[in-house]
PDB file of C-alpha atoms in Angstrom:
ATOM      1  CA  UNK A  14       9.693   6.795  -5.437  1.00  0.00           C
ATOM      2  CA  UNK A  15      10.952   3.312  -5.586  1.00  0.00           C
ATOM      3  CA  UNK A  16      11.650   1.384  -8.793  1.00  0.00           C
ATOM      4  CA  UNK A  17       8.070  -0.598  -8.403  1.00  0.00           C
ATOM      5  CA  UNK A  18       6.045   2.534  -7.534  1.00  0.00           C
ATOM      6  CA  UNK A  19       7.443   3.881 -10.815  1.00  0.00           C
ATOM      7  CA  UNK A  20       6.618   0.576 -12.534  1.00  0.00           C
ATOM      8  CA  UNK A  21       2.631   0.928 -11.110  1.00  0.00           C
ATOM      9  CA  UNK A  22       3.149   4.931 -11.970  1.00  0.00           C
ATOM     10  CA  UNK A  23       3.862   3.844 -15.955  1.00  0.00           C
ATOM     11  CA  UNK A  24       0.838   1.059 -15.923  1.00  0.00           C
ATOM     12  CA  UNK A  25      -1.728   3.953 -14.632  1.00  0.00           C
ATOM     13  CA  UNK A  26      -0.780   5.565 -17.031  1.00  0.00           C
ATOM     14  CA  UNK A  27      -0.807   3.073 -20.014  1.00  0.00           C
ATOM     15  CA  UNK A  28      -3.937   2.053 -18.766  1.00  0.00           C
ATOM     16  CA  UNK A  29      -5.453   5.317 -18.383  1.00  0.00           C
ATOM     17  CA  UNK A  30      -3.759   6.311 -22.284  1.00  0.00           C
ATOM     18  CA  UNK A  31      -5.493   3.465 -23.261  1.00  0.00           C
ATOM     19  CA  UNK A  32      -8.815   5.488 -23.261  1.00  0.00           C
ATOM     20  CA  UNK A  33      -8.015   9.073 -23.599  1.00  0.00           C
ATOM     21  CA  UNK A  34      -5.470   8.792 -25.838  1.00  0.00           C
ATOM     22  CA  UNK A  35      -6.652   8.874 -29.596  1.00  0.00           C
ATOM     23  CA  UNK A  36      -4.708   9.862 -32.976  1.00  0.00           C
ATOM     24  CA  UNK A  37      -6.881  13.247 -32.739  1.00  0.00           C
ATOM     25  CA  UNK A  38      -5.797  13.713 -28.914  1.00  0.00           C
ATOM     26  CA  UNK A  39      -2.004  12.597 -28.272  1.00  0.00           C
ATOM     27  CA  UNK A  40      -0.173  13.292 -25.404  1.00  0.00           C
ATOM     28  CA  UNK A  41      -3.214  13.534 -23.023  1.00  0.00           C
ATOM     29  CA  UNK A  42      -1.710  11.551 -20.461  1.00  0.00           C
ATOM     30  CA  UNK A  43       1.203  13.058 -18.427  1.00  0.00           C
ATOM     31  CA  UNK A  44       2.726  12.447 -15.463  1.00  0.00           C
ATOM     32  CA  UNK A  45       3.302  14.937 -12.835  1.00  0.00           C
ATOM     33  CA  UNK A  46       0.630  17.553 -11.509  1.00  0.00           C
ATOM     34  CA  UNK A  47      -2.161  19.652 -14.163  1.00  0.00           C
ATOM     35  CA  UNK A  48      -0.456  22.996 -12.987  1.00  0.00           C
ATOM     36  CA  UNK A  49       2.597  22.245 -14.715  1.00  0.00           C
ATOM     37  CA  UNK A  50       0.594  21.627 -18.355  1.00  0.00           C
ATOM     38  CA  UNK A  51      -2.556  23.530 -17.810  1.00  0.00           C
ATOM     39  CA  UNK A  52      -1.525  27.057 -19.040  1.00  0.00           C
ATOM     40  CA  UNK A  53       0.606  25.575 -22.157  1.00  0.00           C
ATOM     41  CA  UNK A  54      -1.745  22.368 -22.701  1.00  0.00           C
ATOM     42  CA  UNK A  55      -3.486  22.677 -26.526  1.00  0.00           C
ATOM     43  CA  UNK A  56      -5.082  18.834 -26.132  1.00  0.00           C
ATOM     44  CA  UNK A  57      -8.269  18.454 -23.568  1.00  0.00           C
ATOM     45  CA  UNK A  58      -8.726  16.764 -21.297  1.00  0.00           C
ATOM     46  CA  UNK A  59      -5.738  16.501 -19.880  1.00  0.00           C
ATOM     47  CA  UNK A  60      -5.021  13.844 -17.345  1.00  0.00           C
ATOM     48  CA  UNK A  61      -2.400  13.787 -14.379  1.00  0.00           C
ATOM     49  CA  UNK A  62      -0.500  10.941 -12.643  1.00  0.00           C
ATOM     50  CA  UNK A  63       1.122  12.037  -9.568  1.00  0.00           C
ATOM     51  CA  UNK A  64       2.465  10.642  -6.489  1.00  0.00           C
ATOM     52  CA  UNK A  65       0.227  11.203  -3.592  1.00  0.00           C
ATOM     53  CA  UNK A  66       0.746   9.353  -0.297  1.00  0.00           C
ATOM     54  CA  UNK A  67       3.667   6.103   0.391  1.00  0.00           C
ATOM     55  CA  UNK A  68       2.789   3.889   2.990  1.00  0.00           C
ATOM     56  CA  UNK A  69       5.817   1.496   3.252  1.00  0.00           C
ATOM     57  CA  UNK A  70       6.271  -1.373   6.109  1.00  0.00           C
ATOM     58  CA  UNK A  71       9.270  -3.513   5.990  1.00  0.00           C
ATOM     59  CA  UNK A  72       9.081  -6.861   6.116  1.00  0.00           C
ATOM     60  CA  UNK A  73      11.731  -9.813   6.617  1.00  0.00           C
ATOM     61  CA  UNK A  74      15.231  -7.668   8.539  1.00  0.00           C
ATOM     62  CA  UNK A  75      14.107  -5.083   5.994  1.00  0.00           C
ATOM     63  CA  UNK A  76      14.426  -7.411   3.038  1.00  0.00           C
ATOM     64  CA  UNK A  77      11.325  -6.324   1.432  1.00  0.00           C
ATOM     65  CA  UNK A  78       8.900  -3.092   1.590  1.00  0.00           C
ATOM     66  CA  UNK A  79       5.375  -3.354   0.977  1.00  0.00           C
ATOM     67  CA  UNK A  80       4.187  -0.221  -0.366  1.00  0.00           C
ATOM     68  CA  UNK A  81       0.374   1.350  -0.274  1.00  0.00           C
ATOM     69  CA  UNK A  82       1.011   4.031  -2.481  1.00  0.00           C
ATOM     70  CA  UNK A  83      -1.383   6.511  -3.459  1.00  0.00           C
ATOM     71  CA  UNK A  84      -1.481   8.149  -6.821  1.00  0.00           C
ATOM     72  CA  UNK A  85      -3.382  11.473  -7.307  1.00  0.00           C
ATOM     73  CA  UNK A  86      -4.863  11.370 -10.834  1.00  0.00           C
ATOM     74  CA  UNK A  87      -6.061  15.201 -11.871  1.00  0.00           C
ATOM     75  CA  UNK A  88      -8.485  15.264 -15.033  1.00  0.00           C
ATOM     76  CA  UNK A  89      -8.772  19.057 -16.134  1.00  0.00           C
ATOM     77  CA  UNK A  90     -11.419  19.742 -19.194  1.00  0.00           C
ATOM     78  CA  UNK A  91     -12.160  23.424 -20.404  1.00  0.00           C
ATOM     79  CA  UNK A  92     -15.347  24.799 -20.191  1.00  0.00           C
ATOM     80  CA  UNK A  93     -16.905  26.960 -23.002  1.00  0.00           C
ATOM     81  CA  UNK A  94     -18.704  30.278 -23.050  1.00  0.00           C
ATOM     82  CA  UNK A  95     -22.391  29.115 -23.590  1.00  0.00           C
ATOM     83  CA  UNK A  96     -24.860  27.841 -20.738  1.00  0.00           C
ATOM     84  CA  UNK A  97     -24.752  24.869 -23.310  1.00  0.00           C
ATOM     85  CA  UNK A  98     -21.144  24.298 -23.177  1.00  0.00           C
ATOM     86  CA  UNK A  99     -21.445  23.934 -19.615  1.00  0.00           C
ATOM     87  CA  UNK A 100     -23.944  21.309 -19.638  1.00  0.00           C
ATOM     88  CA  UNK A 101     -21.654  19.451 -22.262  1.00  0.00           C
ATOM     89  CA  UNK A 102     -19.142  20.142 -19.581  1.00  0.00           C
ATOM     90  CA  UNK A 103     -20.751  17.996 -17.073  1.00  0.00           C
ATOM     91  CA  UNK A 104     -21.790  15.208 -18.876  1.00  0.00           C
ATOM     92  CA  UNK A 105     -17.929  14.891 -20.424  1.00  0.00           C
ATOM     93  CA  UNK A 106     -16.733  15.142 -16.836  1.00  0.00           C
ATOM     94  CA  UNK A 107     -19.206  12.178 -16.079  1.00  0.00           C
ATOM     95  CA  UNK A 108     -18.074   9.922 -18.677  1.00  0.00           C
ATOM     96  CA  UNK A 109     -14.585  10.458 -17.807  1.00  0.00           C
ATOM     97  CA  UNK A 110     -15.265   9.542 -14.627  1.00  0.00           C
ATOM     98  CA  UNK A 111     -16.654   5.961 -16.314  1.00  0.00           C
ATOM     99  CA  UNK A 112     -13.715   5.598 -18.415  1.00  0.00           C
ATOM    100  CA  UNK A 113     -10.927   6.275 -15.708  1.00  0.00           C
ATOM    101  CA  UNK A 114     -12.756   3.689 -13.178  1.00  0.00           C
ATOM    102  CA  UNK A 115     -12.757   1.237 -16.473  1.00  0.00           C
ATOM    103  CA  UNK A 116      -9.340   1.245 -17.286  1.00  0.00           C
ATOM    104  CA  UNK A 117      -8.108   1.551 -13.763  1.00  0.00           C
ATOM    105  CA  UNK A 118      -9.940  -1.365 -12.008  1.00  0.00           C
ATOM    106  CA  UNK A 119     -11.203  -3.532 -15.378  1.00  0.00           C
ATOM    107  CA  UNK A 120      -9.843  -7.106 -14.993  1.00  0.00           C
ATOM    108  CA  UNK A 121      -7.643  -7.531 -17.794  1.00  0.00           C
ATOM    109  CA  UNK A 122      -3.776  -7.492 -18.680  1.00  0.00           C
ATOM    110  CA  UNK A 123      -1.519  -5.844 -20.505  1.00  0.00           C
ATOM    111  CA  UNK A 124      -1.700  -8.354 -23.127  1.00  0.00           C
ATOM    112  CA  UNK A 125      -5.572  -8.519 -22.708  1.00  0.00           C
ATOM    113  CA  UNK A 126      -5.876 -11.655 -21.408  1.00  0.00           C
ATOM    114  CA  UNK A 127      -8.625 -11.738 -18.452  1.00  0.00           C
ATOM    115  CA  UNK A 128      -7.201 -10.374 -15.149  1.00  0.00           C
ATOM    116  CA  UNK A 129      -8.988 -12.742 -12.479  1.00  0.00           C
ATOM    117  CA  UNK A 130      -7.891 -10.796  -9.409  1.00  0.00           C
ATOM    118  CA  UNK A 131      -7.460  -7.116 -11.125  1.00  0.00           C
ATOM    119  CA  UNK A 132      -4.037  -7.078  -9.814  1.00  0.00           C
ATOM    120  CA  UNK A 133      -2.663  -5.703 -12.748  1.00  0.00           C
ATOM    121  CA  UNK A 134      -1.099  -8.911 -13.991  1.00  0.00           C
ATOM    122  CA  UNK A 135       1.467  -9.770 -11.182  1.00  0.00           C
ATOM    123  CA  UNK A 136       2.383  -5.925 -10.261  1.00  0.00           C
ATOM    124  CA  UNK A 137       0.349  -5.642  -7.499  1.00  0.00           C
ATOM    125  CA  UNK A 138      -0.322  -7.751  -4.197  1.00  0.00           C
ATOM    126  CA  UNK A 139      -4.021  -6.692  -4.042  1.00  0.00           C
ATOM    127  CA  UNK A 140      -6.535  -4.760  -6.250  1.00  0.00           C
ATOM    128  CA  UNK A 141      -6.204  -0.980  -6.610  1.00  0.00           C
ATOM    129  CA  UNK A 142      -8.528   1.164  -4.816  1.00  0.00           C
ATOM    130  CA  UNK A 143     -10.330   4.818  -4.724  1.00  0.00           C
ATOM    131  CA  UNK A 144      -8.393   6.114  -2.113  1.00  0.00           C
ATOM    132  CA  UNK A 145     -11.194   8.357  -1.163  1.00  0.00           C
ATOM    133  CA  UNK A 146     -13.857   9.227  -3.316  1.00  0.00           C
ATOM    134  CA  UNK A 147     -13.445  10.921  -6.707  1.00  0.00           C
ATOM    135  CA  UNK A 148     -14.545  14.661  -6.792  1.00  0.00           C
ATOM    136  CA  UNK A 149     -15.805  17.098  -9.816  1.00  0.00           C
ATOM    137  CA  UNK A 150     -14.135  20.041  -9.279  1.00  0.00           C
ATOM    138  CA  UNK A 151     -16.100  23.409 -10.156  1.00  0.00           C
ATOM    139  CA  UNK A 152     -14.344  26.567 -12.101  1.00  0.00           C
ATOM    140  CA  UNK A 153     -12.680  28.827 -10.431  1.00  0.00           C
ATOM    141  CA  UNK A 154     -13.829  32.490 -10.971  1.00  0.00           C
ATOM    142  CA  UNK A 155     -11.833  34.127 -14.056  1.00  0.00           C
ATOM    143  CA  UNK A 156     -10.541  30.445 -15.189  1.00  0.00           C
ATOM    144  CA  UNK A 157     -11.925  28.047 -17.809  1.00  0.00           C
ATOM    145  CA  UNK A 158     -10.906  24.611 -16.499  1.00  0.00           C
ATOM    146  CA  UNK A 159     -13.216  22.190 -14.274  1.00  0.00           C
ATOM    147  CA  UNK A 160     -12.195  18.760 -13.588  1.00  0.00           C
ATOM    148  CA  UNK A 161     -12.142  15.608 -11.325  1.00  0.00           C
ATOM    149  CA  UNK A 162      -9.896  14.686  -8.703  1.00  0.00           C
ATOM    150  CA  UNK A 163      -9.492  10.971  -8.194  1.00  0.00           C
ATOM    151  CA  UNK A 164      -6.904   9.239  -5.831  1.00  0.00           C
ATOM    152  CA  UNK A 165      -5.979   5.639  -6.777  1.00  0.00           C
ATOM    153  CA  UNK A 166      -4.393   3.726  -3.987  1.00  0.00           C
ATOM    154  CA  UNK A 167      -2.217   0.713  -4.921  1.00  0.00           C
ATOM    155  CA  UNK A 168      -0.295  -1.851  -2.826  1.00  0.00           C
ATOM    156  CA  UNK A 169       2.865  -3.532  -3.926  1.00  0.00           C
ATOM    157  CA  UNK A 170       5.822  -5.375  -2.790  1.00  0.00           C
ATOM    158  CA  UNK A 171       9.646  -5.233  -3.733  1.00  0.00           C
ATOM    159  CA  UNK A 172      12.185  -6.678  -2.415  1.00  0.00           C
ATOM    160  CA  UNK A 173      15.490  -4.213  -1.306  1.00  0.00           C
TER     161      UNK A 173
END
């Protein structure tokens, strides 16, 4: 990845720490895929930042790339044993759903000052995206975890 794309990596992921990140729940956020924290991961949900897709064009003799790049974010919960738990299940899933699309695409800074375009201050050229849309993924037979998959789709500039 280029030195922007890991700039807009590290602001998903302060913005998305910024809600599932708590005192009681550290270390939620991660970057990289759920595989590599599922088995050892004591702290649910956990959320995943990874690289997805890079669309670059080059622009002026190759002085600058413009980047869509597209970010796969995995959410993995646990399910419990109990019809009950599963309904609880579900409606966590669906409010982490709310709270991902609020601190991805919420107008607002860093600092939080008011973010007219929702460009992520300057970082990006235009406003982040669901790359396609976001999908609850079911259990699979013999494992606990359910989750969503959500692709965020960014677009950026840098100069080479």
């Amino acid at each position: 990845m280029t030195v922007q794309a890991t700039t807009v990596r590290n602001e998903c992921i302060r913005r998305l720490k910024t809600v599932f990140e708590t005192t009681e729940i550290p270390g939620a956020v991660k970057s990289g895929w759920a595989a590599q924290y599922r088995r050892d991961n004591a702290n649910w949900p956990l959320v995943c930042v990874a690289p997805a897709i890079s669309q670059p064009s080059y622009h002026s003799a190759n002085i600058t790339l413009e980047d869509a790049t597209s970010f796969h974010i995995q959410l993995v919960d646990v399910e419990g044993d109990t019809p009950e738990a599963i309904e609880e299940l579900t409606a966590r899933l669906e409010l982490y759903l709310k709270l991902m699309r609020q601190a991805l695409f919420k107008p607002v800074t860093e600092a939080g000052e008011p973010d007219r375009f929702a460009k992520w201050g300057s970082l990006l050229t235009s406003t982040p995206t669901e790359g396609r849309e976001a999908r609850f993924i079911d259990p699979e037979p013999g494992e606990p975890y359910a989750g969503i998959s959500f692709v965020l789709t960014t677009t950026f500039s840098e100069n080479l």
